Every structure is written in structure tokens, then in C-alpha cells.
Amino acid sequence: MLVVSRRWLGCAAVVMALGAYVNGASAQTYPSQSVKLLVGFAPGGPADIIARIVGQKLSEHWRQPVVIENRGGAGGNIAAVQAAKAEPNGSTILVTTSAFAVNPSLSSKAGYSPDEFRVAVIAATTPNLIVGAPNLPFATLADAIKAAKAQPMTYGTAGIGTTPHLSAEKIFSIVAKVPILHTPFTGAGPALNSVVGGHTPLASVALPAAVELVKGGQVKALAVTSNERIAALPDVPTAREQGLADDEDATWVAFFLPAKTPSAIVEKINADVNAVVSDKEVQQQLGKIGFRAVGGGVEQANRYVKSEIVKWGDVIGKLGLKLDQ
């Protein structure tokens, strides 16, 4: 029979109480220094847009500097690897997209495991958009695909494993069965710049990165991957309308922390980001560029990301994609 002394039990109770006190105190004083939002992609993409909108509001609320650091490359993996090694004190927050849920299935060398992180909050979501260079002689994605069957064509994305990449591959490889070559960039901004300059005929990106370029006539919007047309670009047909999809694909942006970050800090960040994205002015700002604010609790966010890992792992299997081959 195991005998436990009262003295040991008393010490254990003190340790547990002290741990709870420290955990609570850390939330009350957080943040006591500047906070870095480590963005997994280059400036101009969805993660960068959300980081800057939310980061500005957090800085005002926290009365601490919120610094944006872009670490694009490898479909968000470079930033994820760096964030996984950060001190688990809330001073570094990874802001990345649904590529986080894709990359571990896409490659055994992603450099991180989802288990190394906790999701603080899903900030926003948006459909993907396929655009073309302004001088292309067609106005819809269906027309572009017909042209691609007769002549070589390429398309750019923010990186291998991003959901815009997988959305495009589903359409081109599975539905249309046309070999359009993928050209990965370090972010949506560089991919779109290549289309604007006429170097790449097509690009598949999260919608907000391209809205102003479409409105300004610098790129042509060929298809959106939502089930219904988007208010920000009401004249752009869906891929579904063109017979090229039967479901909706989206890119979401979330805030991640190292798994050992105290729960009180994770909850604090969750609550404060929720306050930002529930603000009507922020929601209007996001809506104009094609985002929908999400928010919600920590456990809800973690369940959602786990479901996305399963969903995109299945898509990757059907496409036969594997970076290690």
C-alpha cells in the first residue's frame, strides 16, 4: 500500500497553488514588453494584412510595441520553425495561414509538428482567387484552362502547400486535367507582382491580397473559390459556376504560440484578438478586402485546426503531392 505523508501533500498543495498564482499573474501583467508577430509570409499576403490590422489595435490596447516581422519562404515553414523555438512567454506570436495545417502532410521535413503549438485564435478567413495578367485574352478561368490545353502556361502562389496552391491543383489537375506548371513564391505579394509584370500568366492567392489590384485593372479576376460570389468583387464568377469545383476552399489566418506557453497568456491573447475582430469598424475594414472575421474560444480554434489538418491531408493524398519524393 502506498503511504503519502501529510507533509508531502501539504507541500504539493502549496506548489499547485503557487503555480496557479504565477500563471494568473503572468496574464495580468502580460505583455510587459514588446511583442513580435512573426508572419509566415512576405508583405502583402493574407497573414501580413491581418497581422498589421490586428497588431495595430493590440499595440493600442496593450500599450506596448507590436512589431511585425515577415519571415516568408517554404510555404510558411521557416517562420513556424523559428516560432516553435521561441520562448513560451507570449513575446513571439506566429501569424500564419492554413498552410500550417497542410505542410506536415505535404512533407516529412516541414521542420515542425502541429503538436509544438497551441492555437490562440482564428482571426479571419477568406476564399481563394485565381487571377490572370491584364493582357491575357480571356476573362474567365474556364477560358484560361482551354487556352492552357493548347499552349504551356504557369501559375504562381504564395508557396507550396498553401491552400491557394492546393485549390488550384484540385481545379487544374483533378477537374480540368490540364498540366499548368506551379511556380511558388515567398508570399502572395511577390506572386501577384509577377502577374502584374506579365512574367507569370496566372496566380492563385487568398482574395484580399488581390482585391485592389483587380479593382485597379492591374490583374484580371478569373474565379473565386467560394460557394457564392463575394461582395468585395461581385462580378467575379465562382469556380463552381464555371463547372470547376463542387465545394468551397478558404484560407484562414490564425495566431499560434509555443505549446508550453502558460494557458493564462494564451487565453489573454485570445480574448484581446477577439475584441479586435469583433469591433464593427475592423469588421467593415476586413469585409471591404474580402475577409470575414472569425474569433471564438481557444479550444474551438484548436479543434478547427485539427480538422483542417485531416481535411488537407486527404486532399494531398488524392493529388499525390509529396515534397520528399
PDB file of C-alpha atoms in Angstrom:
ATOM      1  CA  MET A   1       0.000   0.000   0.000  1.00  0.00           C
ATOM      2  CA  LEU A   2       1.315   3.440  -0.928  1.00  0.00           C
ATOM      3  CA  VAL A   3       1.569   5.773   2.038  1.00  0.00           C
ATOM      4  CA  VAL A   4       1.763   9.502   1.388  1.00  0.00           C
ATOM      5  CA  SER A   5       2.683  11.794   4.253  1.00  0.00           C
ATOM      6  CA  ARG A   6       0.568  14.790   5.177  1.00  0.00           C
ATOM      7  CA  ARG A   7       3.683  16.930   4.892  1.00  0.00           C
ATOM      8  CA  TRP A   8       4.164  15.851   1.234  1.00  0.00           C
ATOM      9  CA  LEU A   9       0.510  16.527   0.464  1.00  0.00           C
ATOM     10  CA  GLY A  10       0.797  19.920   2.064  1.00  0.00           C
ATOM     11  CA  CYS A  11       3.894  20.777   0.015  1.00  0.00           C
ATOM     12  CA  ALA A  12       2.203  19.595  -3.186  1.00  0.00           C
ATOM     13  CA  ALA A  13      -0.814  21.781  -2.470  1.00  0.00           C
ATOM     14  CA  VAL A  14       1.440  24.786  -1.933  1.00  0.00           C
ATOM     15  CA  VAL A  15       3.268  24.132  -5.221  1.00  0.00           C
ATOM     16  CA  MET A  16      -0.014  23.805  -7.129  1.00  0.00           C
ATOM     17  CA  ALA A  17      -1.387  26.960  -5.578  1.00  0.00           C
ATOM     18  CA  LEU A  18       1.826  28.828  -6.337  1.00  0.00           C
ATOM     19  CA  GLY A  19       1.720  27.598  -9.948  1.00  0.00           C
ATOM     20  CA  ALA A  20      -1.844  28.808 -10.339  1.00  0.00           C
ATOM     21  CA  TYR A  21      -0.898  32.174  -8.817  1.00  0.00           C
ATOM     22  CA  VAL A  22       2.086  32.606 -11.138  1.00  0.00           C
ATOM     23  CA  ASN A  23       0.000  31.583 -14.140  1.00  0.00           C
ATOM     24  CA  GLY A  24      -2.680  34.092 -13.252  1.00  0.00           C
ATOM     25  CA  ALA A  25      -0.159  36.811 -12.500  1.00  0.00           C
ATOM     26  CA  SER A  26       1.539  36.276 -15.853  1.00  0.00           C
ATOM     27  CA  ALA A  27      -1.751  37.017 -17.602  1.00  0.00           C
ATOM     28  CA  GLN A  28      -2.400  40.107 -15.503  1.00  0.00           C
ATOM     29  CA  THR A  29       0.978  41.598 -16.370  1.00  0.00           C
ATOM     30  CA  TYR A  30       1.089  40.402 -19.996  1.00  0.00           C
ATOM     31  CA  PRO A  31       2.528  41.900 -22.058  1.00  0.00           C
ATOM     32  CA  SER A  32       5.196  43.667 -20.027  1.00  0.00           C
ATOM     33  CA  GLN A  33       7.427  44.131 -23.086  1.00  0.00           C
ATOM     34  CA  SER A  34       7.177  44.436 -26.859  1.00  0.00           C
ATOM     35  CA  VAL A  35       5.513  41.563 -28.712  1.00  0.00           C
ATOM     36  CA  LYS A  36       6.669  40.224 -32.058  1.00  0.00           C
ATOM     37  CA  LEU A  37       4.136  38.996 -34.595  1.00  0.00           C
ATOM     38  CA  LEU A  38       6.181  36.585 -36.680  1.00  0.00           C
ATOM     39  CA  VAL A  39       4.410  36.456 -40.052  1.00  0.00           C
ATOM     40  CA  GLY A  40       4.940  33.319 -42.111  1.00  0.00           C
ATOM     41  CA  PHE A  41       4.784  35.071 -45.492  1.00  0.00           C
ATOM     42  CA  ALA A  42       6.032  38.135 -47.338  1.00  0.00           C
ATOM     43  CA  PRO A  43       4.298  41.527 -47.054  1.00  0.00           C
ATOM     44  CA  GLY A  44       1.019  41.901 -48.942  1.00  0.00           C
ATOM     45  CA  GLY A  45      -0.408  38.441 -48.273  1.00  0.00           C
ATOM     46  CA  PRO A  46      -3.340  37.494 -46.000  1.00  0.00           C
ATOM     47  CA  ALA A  47      -1.226  36.718 -42.923  1.00  0.00           C
ATOM     48  CA  ASP A  48       0.594  40.030 -43.270  1.00  0.00           C
ATOM     49  CA  ILE A  49      -2.648  42.008 -43.776  1.00  0.00           C
ATOM     50  CA  ILE A  50      -4.272  40.508 -40.667  1.00  0.00           C
ATOM     51  CA  ALA A  51      -1.104  40.878 -38.597  1.00  0.00           C
ATOM     52  CA  ARG A  52      -0.920  44.595 -39.389  1.00  0.00           C
ATOM     53  CA  ILE A  53      -4.618  45.335 -38.814  1.00  0.00           C
ATOM     54  CA  VAL A  54      -4.834  43.348 -35.582  1.00  0.00           C
ATOM     55  CA  GLY A  55      -1.313  44.241 -34.445  1.00  0.00           C
ATOM     56  CA  GLN A  56      -2.028  47.972 -34.530  1.00  0.00           C
ATOM     57  CA  LYS A  57      -5.118  47.547 -32.361  1.00  0.00           C
ATOM     58  CA  LEU A  58      -3.299  45.235 -29.927  1.00  0.00           C
ATOM     59  CA  SER A  59      -0.488  47.752 -29.561  1.00  0.00           C
ATOM     60  CA  GLU A  60      -3.012  50.456 -28.653  1.00  0.00           C
ATOM     61  CA  HIS A  61      -4.736  48.163 -26.146  1.00  0.00           C
ATOM     62  CA  TRP A  62      -1.586  46.722 -24.586  1.00  0.00           C
ATOM     63  CA  ARG A  63       0.328  49.996 -24.624  1.00  0.00           C
ATOM     64  CA  GLN A  64       3.332  48.025 -25.801  1.00  0.00           C
ATOM     65  CA  PRO A  65       5.007  47.962 -29.228  1.00  0.00           C
ATOM     66  CA  VAL A  66       3.771  45.182 -31.510  1.00  0.00           C
ATOM     67  CA  VAL A  67       6.477  44.508 -34.089  1.00  0.00           C
ATOM     68  CA  ILE A  68       5.728  42.800 -37.401  1.00  0.00           C
ATOM     69  CA  GLU A  69       8.495  40.533 -38.690  1.00  0.00           C
ATOM     70  CA  ASN A  70       7.969  38.851 -42.062  1.00  0.00           C
ATOM     71  CA  ARG A  71       9.756  35.517 -42.478  1.00  0.00           C
ATOM     72  CA  GLY A  72       8.442  34.254 -45.796  1.00  0.00           C
ATOM     73  CA  GLY A  73       9.553  31.074 -47.513  1.00  0.00           C
ATOM     74  CA  ALA A  74       8.853  27.338 -47.724  1.00  0.00           C
ATOM     75  CA  GLY A  75       5.087  27.867 -47.562  1.00  0.00           C
ATOM     76  CA  GLY A  76       5.294  29.322 -44.052  1.00  0.00           C
ATOM     77  CA  ASN A  77       7.610  26.628 -42.681  1.00  0.00           C
ATOM     78  CA  ILE A  78      10.569  28.932 -42.000  1.00  0.00           C
ATOM     79  CA  ALA A  79       8.561  31.128 -39.645  1.00  0.00           C
ATOM     80  CA  ALA A  80       6.881  28.116 -37.998  1.00  0.00           C
ATOM     81  CA  VAL A  81      10.233  26.506 -37.210  1.00  0.00           C
ATOM     82  CA  GLN A  82      11.507  29.773 -35.736  1.00  0.00           C
ATOM     83  CA  ALA A  83       8.337  30.295 -33.685  1.00  0.00           C
ATOM     84  CA  ALA A  84       8.438  26.750 -32.306  1.00  0.00           C
ATOM     85  CA  LYS A  85      11.838  27.542 -30.746  1.00  0.00           C
ATOM     86  CA  ALA A  86      10.729  30.874 -29.259  1.00  0.00           C
ATOM     87  CA  GLU A  87      10.459  31.426 -25.507  1.00  0.00           C
ATOM     88  CA  PRO A  88       6.969  30.278 -24.446  1.00  0.00           C
ATOM     89  CA  ASN A  89       6.141  33.565 -22.754  1.00  0.00           C
ATOM     90  CA  GLY A  90       3.972  35.240 -25.396  1.00  0.00           C
ATOM     91  CA  SER A  91       6.712  37.533 -26.648  1.00  0.00           C
ATOM     92  CA  THR A  92       6.635  35.831 -30.078  1.00  0.00           C
ATOM     93  CA  ILE A  93       3.337  35.008 -31.765  1.00  0.00           C
ATOM     94  CA  LEU A  94       3.272  33.140 -35.064  1.00  0.00           C
ATOM     95  CA  VAL A  95       0.750  34.598 -37.508  1.00  0.00           C
ATOM     96  CA  THR A  96       0.282  32.248 -40.416  1.00  0.00           C
ATOM     97  CA  THR A  97      -2.315  30.746 -42.690  1.00  0.00           C
ATOM     98  CA  SER A  98      -3.969  27.397 -43.290  1.00  0.00           C
ATOM     99  CA  ALA A  99      -0.617  26.336 -44.772  1.00  0.00           C
ATOM    100  CA  PHE A 100       0.192  25.445 -41.148  1.00  0.00           C
ATOM    101  CA  ALA A 101      -2.342  22.606 -41.387  1.00  0.00           C
ATOM    102  CA  VAL A 102      -1.099  21.500 -44.809  1.00  0.00           C
ATOM    103  CA  ASN A 103       2.680  21.338 -44.582  1.00  0.00           C
ATOM    104  CA  PRO A 104       3.110  18.423 -42.121  1.00  0.00           C
ATOM    105  CA  SER A 105       1.150  16.180 -44.535  1.00  0.00           C
ATOM    106  CA  LEU A 106       2.966  17.559 -47.538  1.00  0.00           C
ATOM    107  CA  SER A 107       6.467  16.893 -46.245  1.00  0.00           C
ATOM    108  CA  SER A 108       8.143  14.888 -43.519  1.00  0.00           C
ATOM    109  CA  LYS A 109      10.720  17.687 -43.450  1.00  0.00           C
ATOM    110  CA  ALA A 110       8.368  20.547 -42.621  1.00  0.00           C
ATOM    111  CA  GLY A 111      10.602  21.202 -39.617  1.00  0.00           C
ATOM    112  CA  TYR A 112       7.792  21.412 -37.057  1.00  0.00           C
ATOM    113  CA  SER A 113       4.889  19.412 -35.699  1.00  0.00           C
ATOM    114  CA  PRO A 114       1.465  20.936 -35.017  1.00  0.00           C
ATOM    115  CA  ASP A 115       1.826  19.486 -31.503  1.00  0.00           C
ATOM    116  CA  GLU A 116       4.541  22.060 -30.830  1.00  0.00           C
ATOM    117  CA  PHE A 117       1.919  24.820 -30.892  1.00  0.00           C
ATOM    118  CA  ARG A 118      -1.343  25.953 -29.378  1.00  0.00           C
ATOM    119  CA  VAL A 119      -3.760  27.947 -31.477  1.00  0.00           C
ATOM    120  CA  ALA A 120      -4.633  31.165 -29.646  1.00  0.00           C
ATOM    121  CA  VAL A 121      -7.350  32.223 -32.084  1.00  0.00           C
ATOM    122  CA  ILE A 122      -8.559  32.015 -35.689  1.00  0.00           C
ATOM    123  CA  ALA A 123      -8.673  35.695 -36.637  1.00  0.00           C
ATOM    124  CA  ALA A 124     -10.196  35.670 -40.126  1.00  0.00           C
ATOM    125  CA  THR A 125     -10.939  33.606 -43.199  1.00  0.00           C
ATOM    126  CA  THR A 126     -11.265  34.323 -46.911  1.00  0.00           C
ATOM    127  CA  PRO A 127     -11.784  32.420 -50.165  1.00  0.00           C
ATOM    128  CA  ASN A 128      -9.013  31.989 -52.706  1.00  0.00           C
ATOM    129  CA  LEU A 129      -8.898  33.842 -56.004  1.00  0.00           C
ATOM    130  CA  ILE A 130      -7.345  32.892 -59.341  1.00  0.00           C
ATOM    131  CA  VAL A 131      -6.189  35.900 -61.329  1.00  0.00           C
ATOM    132  CA  GLY A 132      -4.561  36.477 -64.705  1.00  0.00           C
ATOM    133  CA  ALA A 133      -2.208  39.032 -66.218  1.00  0.00           C
ATOM    134  CA  PRO A 134      -4.004  42.133 -67.542  1.00  0.00           C
ATOM    135  CA  ASN A 135      -3.042  41.366 -71.154  1.00  0.00           C
ATOM    136  CA  LEU A 136      -4.422  37.809 -71.191  1.00  0.00           C
ATOM    137  CA  PRO A 137      -7.042  37.384 -73.950  1.00  0.00           C
ATOM    138  CA  PHE A 138      -9.682  35.698 -71.760  1.00  0.00           C
ATOM    139  CA  ALA A 139     -11.984  36.764 -68.953  1.00  0.00           C
ATOM    140  CA  THR A 140     -12.791  33.533 -67.071  1.00  0.00           C
ATOM    141  CA  LEU A 141     -10.891  30.620 -65.603  1.00  0.00           C
ATOM    142  CA  ALA A 142     -12.707  28.219 -67.928  1.00  0.00           C
ATOM    143  CA  ASP A 143     -11.329  30.146 -70.900  1.00  0.00           C
ATOM    144  CA  ALA A 144      -7.829  30.144 -69.408  1.00  0.00           C
ATOM    145  CA  ILE A 145      -7.958  26.376 -68.981  1.00  0.00           C
ATOM    146  CA  LYS A 146      -8.992  25.923 -72.620  1.00  0.00           C
ATOM    147  CA  ALA A 147      -6.005  28.036 -73.664  1.00  0.00           C
ATOM    148  CA  ALA A 148      -3.677  26.055 -71.378  1.00  0.00           C
ATOM    149  CA  LYS A 149      -4.591  22.848 -73.214  1.00  0.00           C
ATOM    150  CA  ALA A 150      -3.132  24.327 -76.390  1.00  0.00           C
ATOM    151  CA  GLN A 151      -0.119  26.202 -75.033  1.00  0.00           C
ATOM    152  CA  PRO A 152       2.165  25.928 -71.959  1.00  0.00           C
ATOM    153  CA  MET A 153       1.077  28.045 -69.013  1.00  0.00           C
ATOM    154  CA  THR A 154       2.260  28.640 -65.447  1.00  0.00           C
ATOM    155  CA  TYR A 155       0.688  29.955 -62.262  1.00  0.00           C
ATOM    156  CA  GLY A 156       2.196  31.451 -59.125  1.00  0.00           C
ATOM    157  CA  THR A 157       1.226  31.099 -55.459  1.00  0.00           C
ATOM    158  CA  ALA A 158       2.452  32.215 -52.049  1.00  0.00           C
ATOM    159  CA  GLY A 159       4.226  28.879 -51.714  1.00  0.00           C
ATOM    160  CA  ILE A 160       3.962  25.114 -51.927  1.00  0.00           C
ATOM    161  CA  GLY A 161       1.305  23.785 -49.567  1.00  0.00           C
ATOM    162  CA  THR A 162      -0.696  26.968 -49.204  1.00  0.00           C
ATOM    163  CA  THR A 163      -4.430  26.453 -49.689  1.00  0.00           C
ATOM    164  CA  PRO A 164      -4.421  28.643 -52.830  1.00  0.00           C
ATOM    165  CA  HIS A 165      -1.857  26.185 -54.232  1.00  0.00           C
ATOM    166  CA  LEU A 166      -3.999  23.170 -53.352  1.00  0.00           C
ATOM    167  CA  SER A 167      -7.183  24.852 -54.612  1.00  0.00           C
ATOM    168  CA  ALA A 168      -5.535  25.492 -57.960  1.00  0.00           C
ATOM    169  CA  GLU A 169      -4.127  21.962 -58.148  1.00  0.00           C
ATOM    170  CA  LYS A 170      -7.568  20.479 -57.464  1.00  0.00           C
ATOM    171  CA  ILE A 171      -9.012  22.531 -60.326  1.00  0.00           C
ATOM    172  CA  PHE A 172      -6.173  22.102 -62.811  1.00  0.00           C
ATOM    173  CA  SER A 173      -5.039  18.528 -62.115  1.00  0.00           C
ATOM    174  CA  ILE A 174      -8.165  16.729 -60.881  1.00  0.00           C
ATOM    175  CA  VAL A 175     -11.103  18.529 -62.503  1.00  0.00           C
ATOM    176  CA  ALA A 176      -9.698  20.022 -65.730  1.00  0.00           C
ATOM    177  CA  LYS A 177      -6.791  17.587 -66.118  1.00  0.00           C
ATOM    178  CA  VAL A 178      -4.568  20.254 -67.648  1.00  0.00           C
ATOM    179  CA  PRO A 179      -0.820  20.498 -66.838  1.00  0.00           C
ATOM    180  CA  ILE A 180      -0.390  24.102 -65.675  1.00  0.00           C
ATOM    181  CA  LEU A 181       3.044  24.418 -64.060  1.00  0.00           C
ATOM    182  CA  HIS A 182       3.221  25.716 -60.489  1.00  0.00           C
ATOM    183  CA  THR A 183       5.699  28.472 -59.599  1.00  0.00           C
ATOM    184  CA  PRO A 184       5.962  29.054 -55.831  1.00  0.00           C
ATOM    185  CA  PHE A 185       6.907  32.469 -54.404  1.00  0.00           C
ATOM    186  CA  THR A 186       7.652  33.612 -50.839  1.00  0.00           C
ATOM    187  CA  GLY A 187       4.239  35.239 -50.487  1.00  0.00           C
ATOM    188  CA  ALA A 188       1.131  36.420 -52.299  1.00  0.00           C
ATOM    189  CA  GLY A 189       2.652  39.850 -52.888  1.00  0.00           C
ATOM    190  CA  PRO A 190       5.613  38.579 -54.954  1.00  0.00           C
ATOM    191  CA  ALA A 191       3.347  36.144 -56.828  1.00  0.00           C
ATOM    192  CA  LEU A 192       0.986  38.958 -57.782  1.00  0.00           C
ATOM    193  CA  ASN A 193       3.849  41.275 -58.750  1.00  0.00           C
ATOM    194  CA  SER A 194       4.959  38.625 -61.234  1.00  0.00           C
ATOM    195  CA  VAL A 195       1.463  38.559 -62.763  1.00  0.00           C
ATOM    196  CA  VAL A 196       1.226  42.348 -62.883  1.00  0.00           C
ATOM    197  CA  GLY A 197       4.576  42.443 -64.678  1.00  0.00           C
ATOM    198  CA  GLY A 198       3.467  39.799 -67.166  1.00  0.00           C
ATOM    199  CA  HIS A 199       6.131  37.305 -66.078  1.00  0.00           C
ATOM    200  CA  THR A 200       3.589  34.749 -64.808  1.00  0.00           C
ATOM    201  CA  PRO A 201       0.241  34.490 -66.641  1.00  0.00           C
ATOM    202  CA  LEU A 202      -1.787  33.232 -63.659  1.00  0.00           C
ATOM    203  CA  ALA A 203      -1.727  33.262 -59.865  1.00  0.00           C
ATOM    204  CA  SER A 204      -3.813  31.652 -57.147  1.00  0.00           C
ATOM    205  CA  VAL A 205      -3.864  33.700 -53.942  1.00  0.00           C
ATOM    206  CA  ALA A 206      -6.054  34.472 -50.959  1.00  0.00           C
ATOM    207  CA  LEU A 207      -8.579  37.040 -52.158  1.00  0.00           C
ATOM    208  CA  PRO A 208      -7.624  40.076 -50.003  1.00  0.00           C
ATOM    209  CA  ALA A 209      -4.107  40.217 -51.418  1.00  0.00           C
ATOM    210  CA  ALA A 210      -5.503  40.878 -54.900  1.00  0.00           C
ATOM    211  CA  VAL A 211      -8.686  42.922 -54.359  1.00  0.00           C
ATOM    212  CA  GLU A 212      -7.162  46.349 -55.004  1.00  0.00           C
ATOM    213  CA  LEU A 213      -5.176  45.070 -57.991  1.00  0.00           C
ATOM    214  CA  VAL A 214      -8.379  43.691 -59.503  1.00  0.00           C
ATOM    215  CA  LYS A 215     -10.280  46.932 -58.902  1.00  0.00           C
ATOM    216  CA  GLY A 216      -7.399  48.890 -60.410  1.00  0.00           C
ATOM    217  CA  GLY A 217      -7.279  46.725 -63.538  1.00  0.00           C
ATOM    218  CA  GLN A 218      -3.740  45.536 -62.852  1.00  0.00           C
ATOM    219  CA  VAL A 219      -4.837  41.875 -62.847  1.00  0.00           C
ATOM    220  CA  LYS A 220      -7.912  40.026 -64.111  1.00  0.00           C
ATOM    221  CA  ALA A 221     -10.025  38.099 -61.612  1.00  0.00           C
ATOM    222  CA  LEU A 222     -10.938  34.766 -63.224  1.00  0.00           C
ATOM    223  CA  ALA A 223     -12.583  32.758 -60.426  1.00  0.00           C
ATOM    224  CA  VAL A 224     -13.204  32.797 -56.694  1.00  0.00           C
ATOM    225  CA  THR A 225     -13.282  29.523 -54.723  1.00  0.00           C
ATOM    226  CA  SER A 226     -16.280  30.353 -52.502  1.00  0.00           C
ATOM    227  CA  ASN A 227     -19.693  28.758 -52.929  1.00  0.00           C
ATOM    228  CA  GLU A 228     -21.213  32.155 -53.693  1.00  0.00           C
ATOM    229  CA  ARG A 229     -19.881  35.357 -55.202  1.00  0.00           C
ATOM    230  CA  ILE A 230     -18.068  37.737 -52.863  1.00  0.00           C
ATOM    231  CA  ALA A 231     -19.365  41.218 -52.017  1.00  0.00           C
ATOM    232  CA  ALA A 232     -15.899  42.737 -52.421  1.00  0.00           C
ATOM    233  CA  LEU A 233     -15.790  41.505 -56.073  1.00  0.00           C
ATOM    234  CA  PRO A 234     -19.414  40.804 -57.043  1.00  0.00           C
ATOM    235  CA  ASP A 235     -18.731  40.487 -60.779  1.00  0.00           C
ATOM    236  CA  VAL A 236     -16.211  37.668 -60.394  1.00  0.00           C
ATOM    237  CA  PRO A 237     -17.749  34.218 -61.049  1.00  0.00           C
ATOM    238  CA  THR A 238     -17.072  31.317 -58.712  1.00  0.00           C
ATOM    239  CA  ALA A 239     -15.143  28.265 -59.844  1.00  0.00           C
ATOM    240  CA  ARG A 240     -18.318  26.342 -59.067  1.00  0.00           C
ATOM    241  CA  GLU A 241     -20.325  28.450 -61.554  1.00  0.00           C
ATOM    242  CA  GLN A 242     -17.782  27.545 -64.215  1.00  0.00           C
ATOM    243  CA  GLY A 243     -18.118  23.821 -63.520  1.00  0.00           C
ATOM    244  CA  LEU A 244     -14.658  23.625 -61.945  1.00  0.00           C
ATOM    245  CA  ALA A 245     -15.468  22.932 -58.275  1.00  0.00           C
ATOM    246  CA  ASP A 246     -18.148  21.371 -56.099  1.00  0.00           C
ATOM    247  CA  ASP A 247     -17.126  22.750 -52.704  1.00  0.00           C
ATOM    248  CA  GLU A 248     -15.561  25.788 -51.075  1.00  0.00           C
ATOM    249  CA  ASP A 249     -11.870  26.316 -50.331  1.00  0.00           C
ATOM    250  CA  ALA A 250     -10.668  29.021 -47.982  1.00  0.00           C
ATOM    251  CA  THR A 251      -7.535  30.490 -46.475  1.00  0.00           C
ATOM    252  CA  TRP A 252      -7.663  31.279 -42.771  1.00  0.00           C
ATOM    253  CA  VAL A 253      -5.260  33.289 -40.640  1.00  0.00           C
ATOM    254  CA  ALA A 254      -4.523  32.256 -37.062  1.00  0.00           C
ATOM    255  CA  PHE A 255      -2.327  33.244 -34.130  1.00  0.00           C
ATOM    256  CA  PHE A 256      -0.146  30.432 -32.739  1.00  0.00           C
ATOM    257  CA  LEU A 257       2.015  30.121 -29.612  1.00  0.00           C
ATOM    258  CA  PRO A 258       4.569  27.528 -28.483  1.00  0.00           C
ATOM    259  CA  ALA A 259       2.790  24.638 -26.768  1.00  0.00           C
ATOM    260  CA  LYS A 260       4.366  25.355 -23.364  1.00  0.00           C
ATOM    261  CA  THR A 261       3.040  28.911 -23.227  1.00  0.00           C
ATOM    262  CA  PRO A 262       1.001  29.334 -19.998  1.00  0.00           C
ATOM    263  CA  SER A 263      -2.709  28.884 -20.582  1.00  0.00           C
ATOM    264  CA  ALA A 264      -3.446  32.256 -18.999  1.00  0.00           C
ATOM    265  CA  ILE A 265      -1.361  34.040 -21.646  1.00  0.00           C
ATOM    266  CA  VAL A 266      -2.974  32.037 -24.459  1.00  0.00           C
ATOM    267  CA  GLU A 267      -6.412  32.960 -23.124  1.00  0.00           C
ATOM    268  CA  LYS A 268      -5.380  36.603 -22.749  1.00  0.00           C
ATOM    269  CA  ILE A 269      -4.258  36.807 -26.382  1.00  0.00           C
ATOM    270  CA  ASN A 270      -7.425  35.007 -27.456  1.00  0.00           C
ATOM    271  CA  ALA A 271      -9.634  37.476 -25.597  1.00  0.00           C
ATOM    272  CA  ASP A 272      -7.794  40.532 -26.893  1.00  0.00           C
ATOM    273  CA  VAL A 273      -7.754  39.397 -30.533  1.00  0.00           C
ATOM    274  CA  ASN A 274     -11.443  38.513 -30.220  1.00  0.00           C
ATOM    275  CA  ALA A 275     -12.107  42.049 -29.008  1.00  0.00           C
ATOM    276  CA  VAL A 276     -10.292  43.431 -32.062  1.00  0.00           C
ATOM    277  CA  VAL A 277     -12.041  41.288 -34.691  1.00  0.00           C
ATOM    278  CA  SER A 278     -15.465  41.828 -33.118  1.00  0.00           C
ATOM    279  CA  ASP A 279     -15.107  45.606 -33.480  1.00  0.00           C
ATOM    280  CA  LYS A 280     -17.557  46.830 -36.144  1.00  0.00           C
ATOM    281  CA  GLU A 281     -15.046  49.171 -37.765  1.00  0.00           C
ATOM    282  CA  VAL A 282     -12.485  46.379 -38.041  1.00  0.00           C
ATOM    283  CA  GLN A 283     -15.116  44.026 -39.468  1.00  0.00           C
ATOM    284  CA  GLN A 284     -16.044  46.608 -42.092  1.00  0.00           C
ATOM    285  CA  GLN A 285     -12.362  47.099 -42.927  1.00  0.00           C
ATOM    286  CA  LEU A 286     -11.897  43.354 -43.318  1.00  0.00           C
ATOM    287  CA  GLY A 287     -15.091  42.956 -45.344  1.00  0.00           C
ATOM    288  CA  LYS A 288     -14.041  45.553 -47.901  1.00  0.00           C
ATOM    289  CA  ILE A 289     -10.978  43.494 -48.784  1.00  0.00           C
ATOM    290  CA  GLY A 290     -12.689  40.085 -48.724  1.00  0.00           C
ATOM    291  CA  PHE A 291     -12.041  38.824 -45.193  1.00  0.00           C
ATOM    292  CA  ARG A 292     -14.600  37.520 -42.711  1.00  0.00           C
ATOM    293  CA  ALA A 293     -13.755  37.936 -39.025  1.00  0.00           C
ATOM    294  CA  VAL A 294     -13.895  34.643 -37.103  1.00  0.00           C
ATOM    295  CA  GLY A 295     -12.756  34.705 -33.453  1.00  0.00           C
ATOM    296  CA  GLY A 296     -14.020  32.190 -30.889  1.00  0.00           C
ATOM    297  CA  GLY A 297     -12.518  30.322 -27.955  1.00  0.00           C
ATOM    298  CA  VAL A 298      -9.129  28.630 -27.652  1.00  0.00           C
ATOM    299  CA  GLU A 299     -10.467  25.080 -27.614  1.00  0.00           C
ATOM    300  CA  GLN A 300     -12.720  25.815 -30.579  1.00  0.00           C
ATOM    301  CA  ALA A 301      -9.733  27.149 -32.526  1.00  0.00           C
ATOM    302  CA  ASN A 302      -7.602  24.106 -31.730  1.00  0.00           C
ATOM    303  CA  ARG A 303     -10.368  21.693 -32.761  1.00  0.00           C
ATOM    304  CA  TYR A 304     -10.813  23.553 -36.034  1.00  0.00           C
ATOM    305  CA  VAL A 305      -7.121  23.459 -36.917  1.00  0.00           C
ATOM    306  CA  LYS A 306      -7.011  19.716 -36.160  1.00  0.00           C
ATOM    307  CA  SER A 307      -9.963  19.179 -38.519  1.00  0.00           C
ATOM    308  CA  GLU A 308      -8.180  21.203 -41.208  1.00  0.00           C
ATOM    309  CA  ILE A 309      -5.076  19.026 -40.859  1.00  0.00           C
ATOM    310  CA  VAL A 310      -7.250  15.982 -41.596  1.00  0.00           C
ATOM    311  CA  LYS A 311      -9.079  17.692 -44.492  1.00  0.00           C
ATOM    312  CA  TRP A 312      -5.990  18.896 -46.321  1.00  0.00           C
ATOM    313  CA  GLY A 313      -4.110  15.690 -45.625  1.00  0.00           C
ATOM    314  CA  ASP A 314      -6.861  13.890 -47.544  1.00  0.00           C
ATOM    315  CA  VAL A 315      -6.596  16.383 -50.437  1.00  0.00           C
ATOM    316  CA  ILE A 316      -2.821  15.960 -50.580  1.00  0.00           C
ATOM    317  CA  GLY A 317      -3.274  12.194 -50.714  1.00  0.00           C
ATOM    318  CA  LYS A 318      -5.717  12.456 -53.616  1.00  0.00           C
ATOM    319  CA  LEU A 319      -3.393  14.778 -55.511  1.00  0.00           C
ATOM    320  CA  GLY A 320      -0.401  12.552 -54.824  1.00  0.00           C
ATOM    321  CA  LEU A 321       1.673  15.521 -53.687  1.00  0.00           C
ATOM    322  CA  LYS A 322       4.807  14.904 -51.640  1.00  0.00           C
ATOM    323  CA  LEU A 323       7.792  17.231 -51.367  1.00  0.00           C
ATOM    324  CA  ASP A 324      10.109  14.453 -50.186  1.00  0.00           C
ATOM    325  CA  GLN A 325       9.839  12.431 -53.407  1.00  0.00           C
TER     326      GLN A 325
END
